[in-house]
Tab-separated table of C-alpha atoms in Angstrom:
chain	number	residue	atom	x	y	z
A	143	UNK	CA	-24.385	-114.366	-29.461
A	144	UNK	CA	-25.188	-114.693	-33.164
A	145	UNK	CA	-23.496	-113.040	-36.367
A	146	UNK	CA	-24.737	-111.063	-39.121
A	147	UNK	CA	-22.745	-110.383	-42.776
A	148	UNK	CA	-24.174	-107.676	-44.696
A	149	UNK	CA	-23.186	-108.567	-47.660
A	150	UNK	CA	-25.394	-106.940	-50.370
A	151	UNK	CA	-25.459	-103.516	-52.420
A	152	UNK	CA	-24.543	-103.234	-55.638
A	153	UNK	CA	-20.901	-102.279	-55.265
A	154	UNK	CA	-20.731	-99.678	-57.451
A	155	UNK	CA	-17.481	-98.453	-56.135
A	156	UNK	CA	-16.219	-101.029	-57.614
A	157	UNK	CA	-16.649	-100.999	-61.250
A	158	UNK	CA	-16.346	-102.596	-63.626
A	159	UNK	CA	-14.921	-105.463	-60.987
A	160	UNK	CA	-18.500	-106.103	-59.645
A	161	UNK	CA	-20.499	-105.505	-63.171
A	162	UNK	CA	-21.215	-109.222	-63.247
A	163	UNK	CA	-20.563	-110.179	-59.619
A	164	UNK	CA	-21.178	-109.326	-56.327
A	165	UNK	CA	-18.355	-107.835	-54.933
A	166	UNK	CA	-18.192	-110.195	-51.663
A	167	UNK	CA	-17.647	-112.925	-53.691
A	168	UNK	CA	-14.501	-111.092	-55.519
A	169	UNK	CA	-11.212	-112.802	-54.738
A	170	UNK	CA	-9.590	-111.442	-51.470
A	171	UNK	CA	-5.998	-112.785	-51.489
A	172	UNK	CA	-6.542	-116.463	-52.165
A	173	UNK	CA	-10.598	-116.520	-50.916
A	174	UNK	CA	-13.371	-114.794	-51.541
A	175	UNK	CA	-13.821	-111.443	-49.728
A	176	UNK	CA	-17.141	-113.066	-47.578
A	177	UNK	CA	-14.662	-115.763	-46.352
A	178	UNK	CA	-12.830	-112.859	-44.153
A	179	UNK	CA	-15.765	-111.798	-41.649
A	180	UNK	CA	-17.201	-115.121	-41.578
A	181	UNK	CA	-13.936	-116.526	-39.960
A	182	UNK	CA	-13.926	-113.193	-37.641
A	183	UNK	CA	-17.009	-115.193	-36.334
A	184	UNK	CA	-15.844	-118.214	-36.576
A	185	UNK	CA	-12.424	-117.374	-34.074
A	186	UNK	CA	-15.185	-115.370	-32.132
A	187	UNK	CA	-17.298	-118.822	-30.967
A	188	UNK	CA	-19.970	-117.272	-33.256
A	189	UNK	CA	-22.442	-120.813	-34.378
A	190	UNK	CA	-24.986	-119.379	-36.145
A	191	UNK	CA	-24.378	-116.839	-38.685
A	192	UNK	CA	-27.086	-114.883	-41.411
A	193	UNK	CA	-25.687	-113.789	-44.565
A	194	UNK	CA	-27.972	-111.365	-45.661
A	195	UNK	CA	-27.357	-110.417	-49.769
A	196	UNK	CA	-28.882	-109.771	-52.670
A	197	UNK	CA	-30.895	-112.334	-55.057
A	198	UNK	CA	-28.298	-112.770	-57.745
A	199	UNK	CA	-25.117	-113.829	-55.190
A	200	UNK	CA	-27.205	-116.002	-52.283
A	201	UNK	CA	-27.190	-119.099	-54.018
A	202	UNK	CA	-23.065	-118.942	-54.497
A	203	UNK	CA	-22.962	-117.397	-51.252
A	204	UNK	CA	-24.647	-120.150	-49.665
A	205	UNK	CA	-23.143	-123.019	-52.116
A	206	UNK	CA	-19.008	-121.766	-51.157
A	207	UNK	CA	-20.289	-120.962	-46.924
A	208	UNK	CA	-21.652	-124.130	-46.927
A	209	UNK	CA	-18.983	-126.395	-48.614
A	210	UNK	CA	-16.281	-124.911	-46.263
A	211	UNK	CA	-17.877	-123.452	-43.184
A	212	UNK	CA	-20.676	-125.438	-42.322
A	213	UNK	CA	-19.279	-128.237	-40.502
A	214	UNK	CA	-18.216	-125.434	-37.831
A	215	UNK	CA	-21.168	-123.118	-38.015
A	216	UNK	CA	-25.430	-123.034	-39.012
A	217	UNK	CA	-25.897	-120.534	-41.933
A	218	UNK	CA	-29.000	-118.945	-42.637
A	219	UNK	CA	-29.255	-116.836	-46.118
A	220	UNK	CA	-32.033	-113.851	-46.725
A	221	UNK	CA	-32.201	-111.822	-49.444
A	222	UNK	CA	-32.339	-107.727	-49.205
A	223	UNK	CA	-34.622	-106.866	-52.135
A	224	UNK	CA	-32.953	-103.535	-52.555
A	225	UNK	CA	-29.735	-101.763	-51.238
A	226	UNK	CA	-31.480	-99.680	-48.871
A	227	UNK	CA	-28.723	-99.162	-46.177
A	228	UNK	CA	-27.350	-101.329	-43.676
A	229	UNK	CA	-30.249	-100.570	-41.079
A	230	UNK	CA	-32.701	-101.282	-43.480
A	231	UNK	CA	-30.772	-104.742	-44.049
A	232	UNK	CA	-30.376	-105.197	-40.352
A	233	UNK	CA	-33.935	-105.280	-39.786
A	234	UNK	CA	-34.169	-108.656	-42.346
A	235	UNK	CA	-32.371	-110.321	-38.983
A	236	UNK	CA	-34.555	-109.247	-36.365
A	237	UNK	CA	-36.372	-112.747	-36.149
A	238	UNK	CA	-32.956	-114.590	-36.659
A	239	UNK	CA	-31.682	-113.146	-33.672
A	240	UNK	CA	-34.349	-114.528	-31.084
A	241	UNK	CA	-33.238	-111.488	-28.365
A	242	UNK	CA	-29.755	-112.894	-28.226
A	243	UNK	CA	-26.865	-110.004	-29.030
A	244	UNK	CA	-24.805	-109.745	-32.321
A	245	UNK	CA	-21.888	-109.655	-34.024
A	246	UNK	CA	-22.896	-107.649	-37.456
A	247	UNK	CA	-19.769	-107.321	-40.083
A	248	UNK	CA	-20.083	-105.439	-43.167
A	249	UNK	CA	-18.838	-107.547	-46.058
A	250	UNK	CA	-15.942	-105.757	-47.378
A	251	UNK	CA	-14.761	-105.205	-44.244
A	252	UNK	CA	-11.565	-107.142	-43.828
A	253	UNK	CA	-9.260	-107.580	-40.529
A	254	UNK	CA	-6.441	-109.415	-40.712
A	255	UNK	CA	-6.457	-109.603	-36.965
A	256	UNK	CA	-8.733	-111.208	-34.793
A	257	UNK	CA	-11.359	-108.977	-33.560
A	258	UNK	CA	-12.132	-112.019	-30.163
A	259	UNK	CA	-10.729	-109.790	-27.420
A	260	UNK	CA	-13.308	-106.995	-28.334
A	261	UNK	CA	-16.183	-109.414	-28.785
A	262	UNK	CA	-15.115	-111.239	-25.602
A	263	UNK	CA	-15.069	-107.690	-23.942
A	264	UNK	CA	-18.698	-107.154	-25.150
A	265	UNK	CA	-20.006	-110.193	-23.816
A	266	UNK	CA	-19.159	-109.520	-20.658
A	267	UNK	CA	-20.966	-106.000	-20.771
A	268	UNK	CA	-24.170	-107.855	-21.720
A	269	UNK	CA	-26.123	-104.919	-22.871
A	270	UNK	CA	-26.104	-102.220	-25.172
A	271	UNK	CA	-23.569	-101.476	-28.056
A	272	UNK	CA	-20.327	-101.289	-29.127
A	273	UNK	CA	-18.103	-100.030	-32.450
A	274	UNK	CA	-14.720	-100.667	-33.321
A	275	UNK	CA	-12.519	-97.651	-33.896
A	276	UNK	CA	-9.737	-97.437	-36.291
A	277	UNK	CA	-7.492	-94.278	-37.185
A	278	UNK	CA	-7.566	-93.411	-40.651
A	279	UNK	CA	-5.717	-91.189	-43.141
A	280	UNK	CA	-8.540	-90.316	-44.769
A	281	UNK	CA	-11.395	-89.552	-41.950
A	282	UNK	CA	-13.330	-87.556	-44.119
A	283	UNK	CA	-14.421	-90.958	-45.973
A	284	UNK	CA	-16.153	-92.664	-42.931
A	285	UNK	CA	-18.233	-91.575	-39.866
A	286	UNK	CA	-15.546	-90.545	-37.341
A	287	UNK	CA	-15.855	-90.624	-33.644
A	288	UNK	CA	-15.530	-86.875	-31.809
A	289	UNK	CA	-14.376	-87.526	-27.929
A	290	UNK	CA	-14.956	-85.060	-24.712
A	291	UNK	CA	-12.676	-85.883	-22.046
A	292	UNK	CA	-11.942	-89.261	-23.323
A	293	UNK	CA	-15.207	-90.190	-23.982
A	294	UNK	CA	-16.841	-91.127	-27.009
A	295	UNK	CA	-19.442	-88.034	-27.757
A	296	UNK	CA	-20.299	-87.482	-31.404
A	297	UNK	CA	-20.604	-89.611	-34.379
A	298	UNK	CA	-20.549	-87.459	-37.746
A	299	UNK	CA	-20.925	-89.011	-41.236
A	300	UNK	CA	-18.160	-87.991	-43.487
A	301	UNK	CA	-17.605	-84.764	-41.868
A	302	UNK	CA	-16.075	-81.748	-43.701
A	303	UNK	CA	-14.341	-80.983	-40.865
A	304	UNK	CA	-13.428	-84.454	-38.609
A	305	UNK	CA	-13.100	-84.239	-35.172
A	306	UNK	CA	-10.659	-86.247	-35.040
A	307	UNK	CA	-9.117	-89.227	-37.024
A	308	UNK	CA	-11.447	-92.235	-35.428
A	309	UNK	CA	-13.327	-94.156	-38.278
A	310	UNK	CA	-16.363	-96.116	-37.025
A	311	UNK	CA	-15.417	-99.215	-38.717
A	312	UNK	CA	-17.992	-101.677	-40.202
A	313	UNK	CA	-17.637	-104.254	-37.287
A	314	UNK	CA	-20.804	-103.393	-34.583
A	315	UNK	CA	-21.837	-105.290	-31.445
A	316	UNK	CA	-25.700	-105.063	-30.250
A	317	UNK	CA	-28.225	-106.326	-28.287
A	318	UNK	CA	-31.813	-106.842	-28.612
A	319	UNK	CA	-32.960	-103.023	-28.729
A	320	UNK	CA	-31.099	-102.617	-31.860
A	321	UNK	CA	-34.512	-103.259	-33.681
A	322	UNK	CA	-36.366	-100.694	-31.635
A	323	UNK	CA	-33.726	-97.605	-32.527
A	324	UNK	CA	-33.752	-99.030	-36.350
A	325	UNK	CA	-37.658	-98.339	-36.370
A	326	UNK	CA	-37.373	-94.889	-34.264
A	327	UNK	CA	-34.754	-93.765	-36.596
A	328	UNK	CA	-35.855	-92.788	-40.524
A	329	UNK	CA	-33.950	-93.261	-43.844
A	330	UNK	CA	-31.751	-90.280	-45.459
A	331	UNK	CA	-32.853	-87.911	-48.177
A	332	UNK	CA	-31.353	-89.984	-50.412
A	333	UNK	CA	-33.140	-93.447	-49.445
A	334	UNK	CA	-30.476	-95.252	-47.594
A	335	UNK	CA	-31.263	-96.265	-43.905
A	336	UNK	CA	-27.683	-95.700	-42.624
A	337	UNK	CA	-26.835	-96.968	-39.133
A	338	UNK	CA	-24.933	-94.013	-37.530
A	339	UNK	CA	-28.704	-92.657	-36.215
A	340	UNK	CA	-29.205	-96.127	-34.457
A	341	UNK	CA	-25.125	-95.767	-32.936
A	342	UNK	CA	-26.008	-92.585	-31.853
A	343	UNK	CA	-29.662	-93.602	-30.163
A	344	UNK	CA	-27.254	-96.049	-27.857
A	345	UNK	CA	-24.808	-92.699	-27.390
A	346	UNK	CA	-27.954	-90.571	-26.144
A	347	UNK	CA	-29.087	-93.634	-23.624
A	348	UNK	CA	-25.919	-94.086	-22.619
A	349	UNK	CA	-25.354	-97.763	-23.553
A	350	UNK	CA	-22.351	-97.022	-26.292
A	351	UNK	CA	-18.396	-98.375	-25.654
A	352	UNK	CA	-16.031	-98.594	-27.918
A	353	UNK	CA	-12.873	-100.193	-28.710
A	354	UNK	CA	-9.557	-98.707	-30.930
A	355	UNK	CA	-8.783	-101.550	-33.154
A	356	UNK	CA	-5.649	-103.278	-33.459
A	357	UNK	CA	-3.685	-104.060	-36.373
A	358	UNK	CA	-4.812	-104.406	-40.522
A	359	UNK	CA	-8.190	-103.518	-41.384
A	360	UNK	CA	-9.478	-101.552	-44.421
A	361	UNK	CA	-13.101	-100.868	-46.222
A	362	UNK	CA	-12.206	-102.661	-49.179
A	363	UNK	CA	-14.839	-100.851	-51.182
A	364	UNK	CA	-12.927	-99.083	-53.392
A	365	UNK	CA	-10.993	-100.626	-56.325
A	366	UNK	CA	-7.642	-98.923	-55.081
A	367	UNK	CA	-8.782	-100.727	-51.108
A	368	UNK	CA	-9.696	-103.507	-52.973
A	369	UNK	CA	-6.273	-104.388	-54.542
A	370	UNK	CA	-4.193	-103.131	-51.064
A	371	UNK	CA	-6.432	-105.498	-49.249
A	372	UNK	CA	-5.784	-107.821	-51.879
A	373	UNK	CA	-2.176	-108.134	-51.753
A	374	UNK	CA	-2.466	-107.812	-47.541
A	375	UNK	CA	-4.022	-111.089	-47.187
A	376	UNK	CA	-1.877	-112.850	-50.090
A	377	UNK	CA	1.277	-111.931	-47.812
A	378	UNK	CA	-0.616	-113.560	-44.632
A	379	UNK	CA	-2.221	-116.575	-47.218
A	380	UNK	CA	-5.793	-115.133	-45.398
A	381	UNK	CA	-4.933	-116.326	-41.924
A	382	UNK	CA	-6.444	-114.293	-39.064
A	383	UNK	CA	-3.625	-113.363	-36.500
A	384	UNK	CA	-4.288	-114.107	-32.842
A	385	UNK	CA	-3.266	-113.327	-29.691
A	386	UNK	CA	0.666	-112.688	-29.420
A	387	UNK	CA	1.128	-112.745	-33.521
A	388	UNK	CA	-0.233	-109.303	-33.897
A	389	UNK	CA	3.563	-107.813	-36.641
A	390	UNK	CA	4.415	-104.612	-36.707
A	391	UNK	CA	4.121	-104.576	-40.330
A	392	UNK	CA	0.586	-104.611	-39.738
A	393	UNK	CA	-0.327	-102.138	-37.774
């Protein structure tokens, strides 16, 4: 299994914070907000790892990764000309991942706790997909799971009316045919080549599970997430809690 941060766009979200800098290299406690999925890799026996980003951050990106992550993992760095959407950049990683499954993170997406026992549980289903869930206060925000009987049934992009309170988080697991529903699926009216069509391609064949996530996580793509996910990983000095060191003032 290989990884895959998407860590471009232009991060507009959070102004003025990201009007000379890409907001994955912004501060994030006591690292820089990239450092945070790449050790969610890391803990998850991930080796090899594509940062895919735009043309003014890769050479940081690849100068901090390398310095303190690459005597434990192989980085490989491509460049997404344009923000097109996270399919769009997903595709750049087709050749990277040589038919082997992976572990894709969006870039502001920060965990406090390690997301291993999911990615352990995917291996072991060796096909298909799966998304991490995570209840939110704010559903309309996010793409949000709708269930029948249970069972995952719906995905809906910021919904006017949510089904229920389930965020699709930025954390996916795929295998190979990921690149075959990218290409089968087109880009929104407004350019961006969002990935809930592909989710929902593996929902139609029947090939989607998901997980409910434990513990911290936020989108910190916001400057008000931002700063919250900020002071979260000062309090924890950007450790990622395992196993039986999951705190109730975390969940």
């Amino acid at each position: 299994m290989k990884g895959v941060v998407l860590a471009g766009g232009r991060g507009t979200r959070l102004l003025p914070l990201t009007k000379n800098k890409n907001k994955h290299l912004l501060p994030l406690g006591k690292e820089p907000m990239i450092f945070n999925p790449v050790k969610q890799m890391i803990y998850s026996g991930i080796k090899e790892i594509m940062v895919i980003t735009g043309e003014d951050a890769i050479d940081e990106m690849r100068g901090l990764l390398i310095k303190y992550m690459g005597s434990v993992c192989r980085f490989s760095f491509v460049v997404q000309p344009a923000a097109g959407g996270i399919a769009e950049a997903l595709l750049l990683s087709e050749e990277f991942s040589n038919n082997e499954p992976l572990l894709v993170i969006l870039g502001d997406n920060i965990a406090a706790h390690s997301i291993k026992p999911y990615v352990d549980k995917y291996r072991k289903r060796k096909a298909g997909a799966m998304l991490l869930l995570k209840d939110v206060d704010d559903p309309k925000r996010y793409g949000i799971a709708g269930f029948c009987d249970g069972k995952l049934a719906n995905i809906v992009e910021k919904p006017v009316s949510p089904e229920s309170s389930f965020a699709v988080t930025g954390i996916y697991m795929y295998d190979h045919n990921v690149f075959q529903y990218i290409r089968e699926t087109k880009p929104a009216n407004g350019g961006e080549w969002g990935i809930t069509p592909v989710n929902l391609r593996y929902l139609q064949a029947g090939r989607l599970a998901y997980e409910k996530l434990r513990g911290f996580w936020i989108d910190a793509g916001t400057v008000e997430s931002y700063h919250y996910a900020h002071e979260m990983l000062l309090r924890i000095e950007n450790k990622i809690i395992c196993g039986d060191e999951y705190e109730d003032t975390l969940q």
